[in-house]
Coordinates of C-alpha atoms in Angstrom, one line a residue:
M28 CA 18.2 17.6 11.9
T29 CA 17.1 14.2 12.4
F30 CA 13.2 13.0 12.5
S31 CA 12.2 10.2 14.4
K32 CA 8.2 10.4 14.2
V33 CA 6.8 11.1 10.8
L34 CA 3.6 12.0 9.8
I35 CA 2.4 11.5 5.8
L36 CA -0.9 12.9 5.0
G37 CA -2.4 12.0 2.0
A38 CA -0.4 8.7 2.2
G39 CA -3.0 6.9 -0.4
G40 CA -2.0 9.1 -3.1
M41 CA 0.6 8.8 -6.1
L42 CA 3.7 10.6 -4.4
G43 CA 2.3 9.5 -1.0
H44 CA 3.3 6.2 -2.0
D45 CA 6.4 6.8 -2.7
L46 CA 7.0 8.7 0.3
A47 CA 5.6 6.1 2.7
A48 CA 8.4 3.6 0.9
L49 CA 11.1 6.3 1.5
F50 CA 10.2 7.4 4.9
S51 CA 10.1 3.8 6.6
G52 CA 8.1 3.7 10.0
A53 CA 6.2 6.6 8.6
R54 CA 2.5 6.9 10.2
L55 CA 0.3 6.9 7.3
C56 CA -2.8 9.0 6.8
G57 CA -5.1 8.7 4.0
H58 CA -8.6 10.2 3.4
E59 CA -10.4 7.5 5.1
D60 CA -8.3 8.2 8.2
L61 CA -8.6 12.0 8.2
D62 CA -11.0 14.3 6.6
I63 CA -8.3 17.6 6.2
T64 CA -11.1 20.0 6.2
D65 CA -12.2 19.5 9.3
E66 CA -10.0 21.9 11.6
A67 CA -11.2 20.0 14.7
A68 CA -10.2 16.7 13.6
V69 CA -6.8 17.9 12.0
K70 CA -5.9 19.3 15.3
A71 CA -7.0 16.5 17.5
Y72 CA -5.3 14.0 14.9
I73 CA -1.6 15.3 14.9
R74 CA -1.9 16.2 18.9
D75 CA -2.4 12.4 18.8
A76 CA 0.2 11.4 16.3
K77 CA 2.9 13.9 18.1
P78 CA 5.0 13.7 14.7
D79 CA 8.3 15.9 14.8
L80 CA 7.8 16.3 11.1
V81 CA 4.6 16.0 8.9
I82 CA 4.5 15.9 4.9
N83 CA 1.1 17.2 3.4
A84 CA 0.4 15.1 0.3
A85 CA -3.3 15.3 0.4
A86 CA -4.7 18.1 -2.2
Y87 CA -7.7 18.4 -5.0
T88 CA -5.5 18.0 -8.4
N89 CA -8.4 17.9 -10.4
V90 CA -7.7 20.9 -12.4
D91 CA -11.0 21.3 -14.5
G92 CA -12.7 20.0 -11.5
C93 CA -11.6 23.0 -9.3
E94 CA -13.6 25.1 -11.7
D95 CA -16.7 23.3 -11.1
E96 CA -16.3 22.7 -7.7
P97 CA -14.1 25.9 -6.4
E98 CA -15.8 25.2 -2.7
T99 CA -14.1 21.9 -2.3
A100 CA -10.7 23.1 -4.1
F101 CA -10.5 26.1 -1.5
A102 CA -11.5 24.1 1.3
V103 CA -8.9 21.2 0.3
N104 CA -6.3 23.1 -1.2
G105 CA -6.4 26.5 0.6
D106 CA -7.8 26.4 4.1
A107 CA -6.8 22.7 5.3
P108 CA -3.3 23.4 5.2
G109 CA -3.8 26.5 7.3
Y110 CA -5.3 23.9 10.0
I111 CA -2.5 21.1 9.3
A112 CA 0.3 24.7 9.9
A113 CA -1.5 25.5 13.4
A114 CA -1.4 22.2 14.7
C115 CA 2.2 21.4 13.8
R116 CA 2.9 24.7 15.5
E117 CA 1.2 23.5 18.5
V118 CA 3.1 19.9 18.7
G119 CA 6.4 21.4 17.6
A120 CA 6.4 19.8 14.5
V121 CA 8.3 20.9 10.7
L122 CA 5.7 21.0 7.8
V123 CA 6.4 19.9 4.4
H124 CA 3.7 20.9 1.9
Y125 CA 3.4 20.6 -1.9
S126 CA 2.3 23.3 -4.1
T127 CA 2.4 23.9 -7.8
D128 CA 3.7 25.5 -10.8
Y129 CA -0.1 26.7 -11.7
V130 CA 0.3 29.8 -8.7
F131 CA 2.1 31.5 -11.8
D132 CA 0.5 32.9 -14.9
G133 CA 2.6 31.7 -17.7
S134 CA 3.4 35.6 -18.9
E135 CA 7.1 34.6 -18.0
T136 CA 9.4 31.7 -19.4
E137 CA 10.7 30.7 -16.0
Y138 CA 10.1 31.3 -12.3
V139 CA 12.1 31.1 -9.3
E140 CA 10.8 31.0 -5.7
A141 CA 10.9 34.6 -5.0
D142 CA 8.6 35.6 -8.1
E143 CA 5.2 36.8 -7.0
P144 CA 2.6 34.3 -8.1
N145 CA -0.6 35.3 -10.1
P146 CA -2.7 32.1 -10.8
I147 CA -5.2 32.1 -13.6
N148 CA -7.5 29.5 -12.6
V149 CA -9.1 28.2 -9.8
Y150 CA -6.6 25.1 -9.1
G151 CA -3.6 27.5 -8.7
A152 CA -5.8 30.3 -6.6
S153 CA -6.5 27.6 -4.1
K154 CA -2.9 26.5 -3.8
L155 CA -1.5 29.6 -3.3
R156 CA -4.1 30.2 -0.7
G157 CA -2.8 27.2 1.3
E158 CA 0.8 28.9 0.7
Q159 CA -0.3 31.8 2.4
K160 CA -2.5 29.9 5.1
I161 CA 0.9 28.1 6.2
T162 CA 3.0 31.1 6.1
E163 CA 0.3 32.7 8.3
N164 CA -0.3 29.8 10.8
M165 CA 3.6 28.9 11.3
D166 CA 7.3 29.8 10.6
D167 CA 8.8 26.3 10.6
F168 CA 7.7 25.1 7.1
R169 CA 8.9 24.2 4.0
I170 CA 6.7 24.8 0.9
I171 CA 7.7 22.6 -1.9
R172 CA 6.4 24.0 -5.6
T173 CA 6.5 21.2 -8.3
S174 CA 5.1 20.4 -11.7
W175 CA 3.7 17.4 -14.1
L176 CA 4.1 14.8 -12.1
F177 CA 4.3 10.8 -13.2
G178 CA 4.7 8.0 -10.6
R179 CA 4.0 4.1 -10.4
H180 CA 1.0 4.6 -8.2
G181 CA -1.7 6.7 -9.4
K182 CA -3.2 7.8 -12.7
N183 CA -0.7 10.2 -14.7
F184 CA -0.1 11.7 -18.3
V185 CA 2.3 9.0 -19.0
E186 CA 0.1 6.3 -18.5
T187 CA -3.4 7.9 -20.0
I188 CA -1.2 8.7 -23.2
R189 CA 0.5 5.3 -23.7
H190 CA -3.2 4.0 -23.4
I191 CA -4.7 6.2 -25.8
S192 CA -2.1 6.0 -28.3
Q193 CA -2.7 1.7 -28.1
T194 CA -6.4 2.4 -29.8
N195 CA -5.8 5.2 -31.6
E196 CA -3.4 6.0 -35.0
T197 CA -2.2 9.4 -33.8
V198 CA -2.8 11.2 -30.8
R199 CA -2.5 15.1 -30.4
I200 CA -0.8 16.5 -27.6
V201 CA -0.5 20.5 -27.1
I202 CA 2.7 22.1 -27.9
D203 CA 2.3 25.4 -26.6
Q204 CA 2.1 24.4 -22.9
V205 CA 5.9 24.4 -21.1
G206 CA 7.0 22.8 -18.2
K207 CA 9.2 20.6 -16.4
P208 CA 8.0 16.8 -15.7
T209 CA 8.7 15.4 -12.2
Y210 CA 8.9 11.9 -11.4
T211 CA 7.3 11.2 -7.9
M212 CA 10.1 9.1 -6.6
D213 CA 12.6 11.8 -7.4
L214 CA 10.6 14.1 -5.6
A215 CA 10.0 11.9 -2.4
Q216 CA 13.8 12.0 -2.3
K217 CA 14.2 15.5 -2.5
T218 CA 11.6 16.1 0.1
A219 CA 13.9 14.5 2.6
E220 CA 16.7 16.6 1.8
I221 CA 14.3 20.0 1.7
A222 CA 13.2 18.9 5.1
E223 CA 16.5 19.2 6.4
C224 CA 16.9 22.8 4.9
P225 CA 16.2 26.1 6.3
R226 CA 12.2 27.3 6.1
G227 CA 10.9 28.8 2.8
I228 CA 9.9 27.8 -0.5
Y229 CA 11.5 25.6 -2.9
H230 CA 10.7 24.8 -6.2
A231 CA 11.8 20.8 -6.9
T232 CA 11.3 19.3 -10.5
N233 CA 13.5 17.0 -12.7
D234 CA 15.9 18.9 -14.7
G235 CA 15.2 19.8 -18.5
V236 CA 12.3 21.8 -20.1
C237 CA 9.6 20.4 -22.6
S238 CA 6.2 20.9 -23.9
W239 CA 3.5 18.3 -23.2
Y240 CA 4.0 17.1 -27.0
E241 CA 8.0 16.9 -26.5
F242 CA 7.1 14.8 -23.1
A243 CA 4.5 12.8 -24.8
R244 CA 7.1 12.0 -27.9
A245 CA 9.4 10.6 -25.4
F246 CA 7.4 7.3 -24.5
V247 CA 5.3 7.0 -27.6
P248 CA 5.7 7.1 -31.5
N249 CA 2.2 8.3 -32.9
V250 CA 1.8 11.5 -31.4
V251 CA 1.5 14.8 -33.5
P252 CA 1.4 18.3 -32.2
C253 CA -1.4 20.9 -31.9
K254 CA -2.3 24.1 -30.4
S255 CA -4.3 24.4 -26.8
S256 CA -7.2 26.8 -28.8
E257 CA -8.0 23.2 -30.7
F258 CA -8.7 21.4 -27.2
P259 CA -10.6 24.3 -25.4
Q260 CA -10.8 23.4 -21.4
K261 CA -12.8 24.8 -18.5
A262 CA -9.6 25.8 -16.8
K263 CA -6.9 27.9 -18.2
R264 CA -3.3 26.8 -18.3
P265 CA -0.3 28.8 -18.1
A266 CA 1.6 28.7 -21.1
Y267 CA 5.1 28.8 -19.6
S268 CA 5.2 27.1 -16.0
V269 CA 8.9 26.5 -15.8
L270 CA 10.2 26.4 -12.2
V271 CA 13.6 27.4 -11.3
N272 CA 15.2 26.1 -8.3
T273 CA 17.8 28.2 -6.7
K274 CA 18.3 26.6 -3.3
T275 CA 19.2 22.9 -3.6
S276 CA 21.0 21.0 -6.0
P277 CA 19.2 20.1 -9.2
M278 CA 17.6 16.8 -9.7
R279 CA 18.3 14.5 -12.6
P280 CA 16.9 15.0 -15.9
W281 CA 13.1 13.9 -16.8
K282 CA 14.6 11.9 -19.6
E283 CA 16.9 9.8 -17.3
A284 CA 13.9 9.7 -14.7
L285 CA 11.6 8.9 -17.5
E286 CA 13.7 5.6 -18.5
D287 CA 13.6 4.5 -15.1
Y288 CA 9.5 5.0 -14.7
L289 CA 9.4 3.0 -18.4
R290 CA 11.6 0.4 -16.6
P291 CA 10.2 -2.5 -15.6
T292 CA 10.2 -3.0 -11.8
V293 CA 12.1 -5.6 -10.2
K294 CA 10.0 -8.0 -8.2
V295 CA 10.8 -8.3 -4.7
P296 CA 10.9 -12.1 -3.6
M297 CA 8.2 -13.5 -1.5
K298 CA 8.8 -16.0 0.8
G299 CA 6.4 -18.3 2.7
I300 CA 5.6 -18.8 6.4
I301 CA 3.5 -21.5 7.7
L302 CA 2.7 -21.2 11.3
A303 CA 1.8 -24.1 12.9
G304 CA 2.4 -23.8 16.8
G305 CA -0.1 -24.0 19.6
T306 CA -1.3 -26.5 21.6
G307 CA -4.4 -27.6 20.0
S308 CA -5.9 -28.0 23.0
R309 CA -9.6 -27.7 21.3
L310 CA -8.6 -31.1 20.0
Y311 CA -8.0 -33.0 22.9
P312 CA -7.3 -36.0 23.3
L313 CA -6.0 -35.9 19.6
T314 CA -3.5 -33.8 20.0
K315 CA -2.1 -34.8 23.4
V316 CA 0.8 -36.6 21.9
T317 CA 1.0 -34.7 18.6
N318 CA 0.6 -31.6 16.9
K319 CA -2.8 -31.0 15.4
H320 CA -1.3 -29.8 11.8
L321 CA 0.2 -33.4 11.7
L322 CA -3.5 -35.1 12.0
P323 CA -5.0 -36.0 9.0
V324 CA -7.6 -34.1 6.5
Y325 CA -9.0 -36.7 4.4
D326 CA -6.0 -38.5 3.1
K327 CA -3.2 -36.2 3.9
P328 CA -1.6 -34.5 7.1
M329 CA -3.0 -30.8 7.6
I330 CA 0.5 -29.4 6.9
Y331 CA 0.2 -30.6 3.3
Y332 CA -2.6 -28.1 2.6
P333 CA -1.3 -24.8 3.6
L334 CA 1.9 -26.0 1.7
Q335 CA 0.1 -27.0 -1.4
T336 CA -1.5 -23.2 -1.3
L337 CA 2.2 -21.6 -1.1
V338 CA 3.4 -23.9 -3.8
A339 CA 0.6 -23.5 -6.0
A340 CA 1.5 -19.6 -6.1
G341 CA 5.0 -20.2 -6.7
I342 CA 6.4 -19.6 -3.5
K343 CA 9.6 -21.8 -2.8
D344 CA 10.9 -20.7 0.1
I345 CA 8.9 -21.9 3.2
M346 CA 9.5 -21.7 6.9
I347 CA 7.5 -23.7 9.2
V348 CA 7.3 -22.3 12.9
S349 CA 6.2 -24.8 15.5
G350 CA 6.5 -25.7 19.0
R351 CA 9.7 -27.2 20.7
G352 CA 8.2 -30.4 21.2
H353 CA 7.0 -31.0 17.4
V354 CA 9.2 -29.6 15.2
G355 CA 11.2 -32.7 14.5
H356 CA 8.0 -34.4 13.7
F357 CA 7.5 -32.0 10.6
L358 CA 11.2 -32.7 9.9
E359 CA 10.8 -36.3 9.9
L360 CA 7.7 -36.0 7.5
L361 CA 9.0 -33.3 5.3
G362 CA 12.8 -33.0 5.3
S363 CA 14.3 -30.5 3.7
G364 CA 11.6 -30.1 1.2
K365 CA 13.5 -31.4 -1.9
D366 CA 11.1 -33.9 -2.8
L367 CA 8.4 -31.5 -2.7
G368 CA 9.9 -28.9 -5.0
V369 CA 10.5 -26.4 -2.1
R370 CA 13.4 -25.7 0.5
L371 CA 11.9 -26.1 4.2
T372 CA 13.4 -24.1 7.0
Y373 CA 12.3 -24.8 10.8
E374 CA 11.9 -22.3 13.5
I375 CA 10.9 -23.0 17.2
Q376 CA 8.7 -20.9 19.1
E377 CA 9.0 -21.4 22.6
G378 CA 5.6 -20.9 24.6
A379 CA 2.4 -19.6 23.4
G380 CA 3.2 -16.2 22.5
G381 CA 0.7 -15.5 19.8
I382 CA 0.4 -15.4 15.7
A383 CA 2.2 -12.1 15.5
Q384 CA 5.2 -13.3 18.0
A385 CA 5.3 -16.6 16.0
L386 CA 5.9 -14.6 12.7
G387 CA 8.5 -12.4 14.3
L388 CA 10.6 -15.2 14.8
A389 CA 10.9 -15.4 10.7
E390 CA 12.6 -11.9 10.8
S391 CA 16.2 -12.8 10.0
W392 CA 15.2 -15.5 7.6
A393 CA 13.2 -13.3 5.9
G394 CA 15.1 -10.5 5.8
T395 CA 14.0 -7.8 3.0
D396 CA 11.7 -10.1 1.1
N397 CA 7.9 -10.0 1.2
V398 CA 6.3 -12.9 2.9
A399 CA 2.9 -14.9 2.4
V400 CA 1.8 -16.0 5.7
I401 CA -0.6 -19.2 6.2
L402 CA -2.0 -20.6 9.6
G403 CA -1.3 -24.3 9.4
D404 CA -4.8 -25.3 10.1
N405 CA -6.7 -23.3 7.4
I406 CA -7.3 -24.9 4.0
F407 CA -8.1 -22.9 1.0
Q408 CA -9.6 -23.8 -2.5
D409 CA -8.6 -20.3 -4.2
D410 CA -5.4 -20.2 -6.0
I411 CA -3.5 -17.2 -4.7
R412 CA -0.9 -16.8 -7.5
K413 CA -2.2 -13.6 -8.9
D414 CA -2.4 -11.9 -5.7
I415 CA 1.5 -12.9 -5.2
E416 CA 2.7 -11.6 -8.2
S417 CA 1.0 -8.4 -8.4
F418 CA 2.0 -7.5 -4.5
E419 CA 4.2 -4.9 -4.2
S420 CA 4.2 -3.3 -0.7
G421 CA 2.0 -2.7 2.4
A422 CA -0.3 -5.8 3.2
K423 CA -3.0 -7.7 1.9
I424 CA -5.7 -10.1 3.7
F425 CA -7.8 -12.6 2.3
L426 CA -11.9 -12.3 3.2
K427 CA -14.7 -14.7 2.8
E428 CA -18.2 -13.8 3.0
V429 CA -20.0 -16.0 6.4
P430 CA -23.2 -16.2 7.8
D431 CA -22.2 -15.8 11.1
A432 CA -19.4 -13.4 11.0
Q433 CA -19.7 -12.5 14.9
R434 CA -17.7 -15.6 15.3
F435 CA -14.6 -14.1 13.6
G436 CA -12.7 -11.5 13.3
V437 CA -14.6 -9.0 10.7
A438 CA -13.3 -6.7 8.2
E439 CA -15.0 -3.0 7.5
V440 CA -14.2 -2.2 4.0
K441 CA -15.0 1.1 1.6
G442 CA -14.2 0.6 -1.9
S443 CA -11.0 -1.0 -2.3
R444 CA -10.0 0.2 1.2
V445 CA -9.9 -1.5 4.3
I446 CA -11.3 0.5 7.1
G447 CA -11.0 -1.7 9.8
I448 CA -10.8 -5.3 11.7
E449 CA -12.8 -6.4 14.9
E450 CA -12.5 -9.4 16.3
K451 CA -16.1 -11.6 16.8
P452 CA -18.2 -8.3 17.1
K453 CA -21.6 -8.9 18.5
V454 CA -22.8 -6.5 15.8
P455 CA -20.3 -7.2 13.0
K456 CA -20.1 -4.2 10.4
S457 CA -19.7 -6.6 7.5
N458 CA -20.3 -10.7 6.6
L459 CA -16.7 -10.4 5.9
A460 CA -14.4 -12.7 7.7
V461 CA -10.5 -12.3 8.0
T462 CA -9.1 -16.1 7.0
G463 CA -5.9 -16.9 8.2
L464 CA -3.6 -15.8 5.1
Y465 CA -2.0 -12.8 4.9
L466 CA 0.6 -11.3 2.5
Y467 CA 3.0 -8.6 4.2
D468 CA 6.1 -6.4 3.2
A469 CA 9.3 -6.5 5.1
G470 CA 7.7 -3.6 7.3
V471 CA 5.7 -6.1 9.1
F472 CA 8.5 -7.1 11.5
E473 CA 9.0 -3.5 12.8
I474 CA 5.3 -3.3 13.8
I475 CA 5.6 -6.7 15.7
R476 CA 8.5 -4.9 17.9
T477 CA 6.3 -2.3 18.7
L478 CA 3.5 -4.2 19.4
K479 CA 2.1 -4.6 23.0
P480 CA 0.7 -7.9 24.4
S481 CA -3.2 -8.1 24.3
G482 CA -5.1 -9.3 27.6
R483 CA -4.6 -12.7 27.0
G484 CA -0.9 -12.2 27.0
E485 CA 0.0 -12.4 23.1
L486 CA 0.9 -10.4 20.1
E487 CA -1.9 -10.4 18.2
I488 CA -2.0 -10.1 14.1
T489 CA -4.9 -8.1 14.1
D490 CA -3.1 -5.3 15.8
V491 CA -0.4 -6.0 12.9
N492 CA -3.0 -5.8 10.4
N493 CA -4.6 -2.7 12.1
A494 CA -1.2 -1.3 11.9
Y495 CA -1.4 -1.4 8.3
I496 CA -4.6 -0.1 8.1
R497 CA -3.9 3.0 9.9
R498 CA -1.2 3.5 7.4
S499 CA -3.9 3.2 4.5
A500 CA -1.3 0.3 3.3
M501 CA -3.8 -2.2 3.4
E502 CA -5.6 -4.4 0.4
F503 CA -7.8 -7.4 0.2
S504 CA -9.5 -10.1 -1.7
V505 CA -12.6 -11.9 -1.4
L506 CA -12.1 -15.4 -1.7
E507 CA -14.6 -17.3 -4.1
G508 CA -13.9 -20.8 -3.3
F509 CA -14.2 -22.6 0.0
W510 CA -12.4 -21.8 3.2
S511 CA -11.9 -24.0 6.3
D512 CA -10.0 -24.2 9.4
A513 CA -9.5 -27.5 11.0
G514 CA -9.0 -26.6 14.6
T515 CA -12.0 -28.3 16.3
F516 CA -13.7 -31.7 15.8
E517 CA -16.7 -30.2 13.6
S518 CA -14.3 -28.1 11.5
L519 CA -12.0 -31.1 11.0
L520 CA -14.7 -33.4 10.0
R521 CA -16.1 -30.7 7.5
A522 CA -12.5 -30.1 6.1
S523 CA -12.2 -33.8 5.4
V524 CA -15.4 -34.1 4.0
M525 CA -15.2 -31.2 1.6
V526 CA -11.4 -32.1 0.5
Q527 CA -13.0 -35.6 -0.5
S528 CA -15.7 -34.0 -2.2
H529 CA -14.4 -31.0 -4.0
G530 CA -10.4 -32.2 -4.4
V531 CA -9.0 -29.3 -3.0
W532 CA -5.5 -31.3 -3.2
Q533 CA -5.1 -34.3 -5.2
G534 CA -2.2 -36.6 -5.4
T535 CA 0.7 -38.3 -3.7
A536 CA 3.7 -36.9 -1.8
G537 CA 5.7 -34.9 -3.9
N538 CA 2.9 -33.9 -6.7
F539 CA 1.7 -30.6 -5.5
S540 CA -0.6 -30.2 -8.4
P541 CA -3.8 -28.9 -7.5
E542 CA -6.8 -29.7 -9.4
L543 CA -9.6 -27.6 -8.5
A544 CA -13.2 -28.5 -8.9
D545 CA -16.1 -26.0 -9.1
C546 CA -17.6 -25.7 -5.4
P547 CA -19.9 -23.5 -4.2
S548 CA -18.9 -20.1 -2.7
K549 CA -19.6 -20.9 0.7
A550 CA -17.4 -20.7 4.0
I551 CA -16.7 -23.7 5.9
D552 CA -16.4 -23.5 9.7
G553 CA -13.4 -20.6 9.9
G554 CA -13.2 -21.2 13.7
N555 CA -10.9 -18.9 15.7
N556 CA -7.6 -18.1 13.8
S557 CA -5.6 -17.8 16.7

C-alpha cells in the first residue's frame, strides 16, 4: 500500500515534528489550523485535503489536567477521534491514531493488544473512548497504543529531570510505576510500518521494561528512589503499564534510543542565496545599463550588504542569482569570493519569473542543506547568527514593526506561531512587515515545484511562506535594528544616510567585520520586496 497524500494532525507537537520529518511532503495541521472538537470543521478540512492517510497525533496529554477538565479531555481525546474517523471514511482515507498504556489499570504486569482495557483515571478513560469512537465510525484504522514518550521537540520526562538535577542535590523518582519508554523518532518510523499493516490495534514502544527511577538513573546520577504514595497526584497511575507487541517486529531497546536522544544532533549545513535579479524599473534611468544591486549605498555597492549579513552569520557558501545581462558584472566585482572569505556561485534567471522561481534555480546547488535567502536590495542591521545556529527545519521569516503596514506583506501572529501572511492589506491585522530575509529547509524546493503563477505571472515567495504556515512549520523573529530596501530613489537615499549614520557595514573590501552601532528600532522604507 502506497500513500501519496498524507495529513498529519497535531503536527506541532513532540511526535508531530518527527512524523513531519519522516513523511516528507505531508500536509501538516496544528491546533491553530483546526479545532478537532468541531465536527463540521473536521469534516470540511479532511474533505478539502482529500488525504489517503491521516495520522492523528493531536491529544490532551496533561494527565492531572484531565482530572480538572474532564469535559475538555473527553472532547479532545474521546469525541474528536470519532469525527476524524467519520471524515476519513467519507474520503476513503486510512486513519492512524495514537492511544496510551493508561487505558489499562495496572493490575497485570504486562498487556497485549487483545487484553480488556480498564482505565483508572480520566485521561485513560478519554483515550479509551477515542478508540471506541474510531471503531464505531470506520473500519480502515490503525490504533497505536504507546507509552512514556520522549523526543527532541517538546517537554518530556528526560528534559524535566535533567533540568531539576542541575539545581538539586538529589532528585526523588518513583520506583513503583513500571512501563516502557518510547523515543518519538522511533515511534514515527514504526508508524510508517504499521500504516501498511492490516487494520487493528497495535502496541508500539521501545523494547525493555523499567521504572521511572530506573529510567531517570540512565541519564542523571543524583536520583534516589521513592514510592508513589510519597507524591500524591490528582490522577491515579497504573503500577504496571507494560505494553507487549505481538503483531510487528520489536523496536530497539529504550536504552539505545535514549543514547541517540542524548547524543548532540548533527547540524544541517546552511547555505546562503542572494536574489539579485529584476529589472530595477523603479530606479530608471540609473538601472538602464546596470543592475540595481550594483548601485552604491553610501560607499559600497548594494550587493555588499546582503553579503555582509550572510557572512556575519557564519555562512560561507553563497549563490548569487541574477539576470543574464548582469551576472558577469557581479563576477567581475566579487570573483570567486576568495578575497571575501566565501565561496561564490552564480546562477542566471531567465526573465522575470518571481522571487520563488529565482530561489528554485538553486535547488541542485543547495542539495539537502538548509538555505538562508536574502533579497539583494535589503539592508539589515541585526546580526542573525543565533537564528542561523538554532534553525533546524521548516521555515523562518524576519519581521519588522512598521507604522504603515498596508504597504507591505503583513504577518498575523499568535503567540509564537505565524497564522498567515497578507500582501499589502487595506486593513492590516498587525504592524509586522515581512522583510526580505528567509530561512528554509530543503523542502522549500518541493513547495516551489507545486506553485502556480500569480495574477502577474510570477511564482510568489508569499505563497511559499503560506505553504509552511499551513504545515505549522513557520517560525519568526522580530528585528530590533533598522531595516531598509533600496529599490526606490527615496529608499536608496534613506539607506545611504542610515548606513553613513549608523555604520551597518564598516571597512574595505574583504573586511567583513560588521561594527553595529546603536540605533533606534525603526524601519526604513522596506518597499515592495518583489
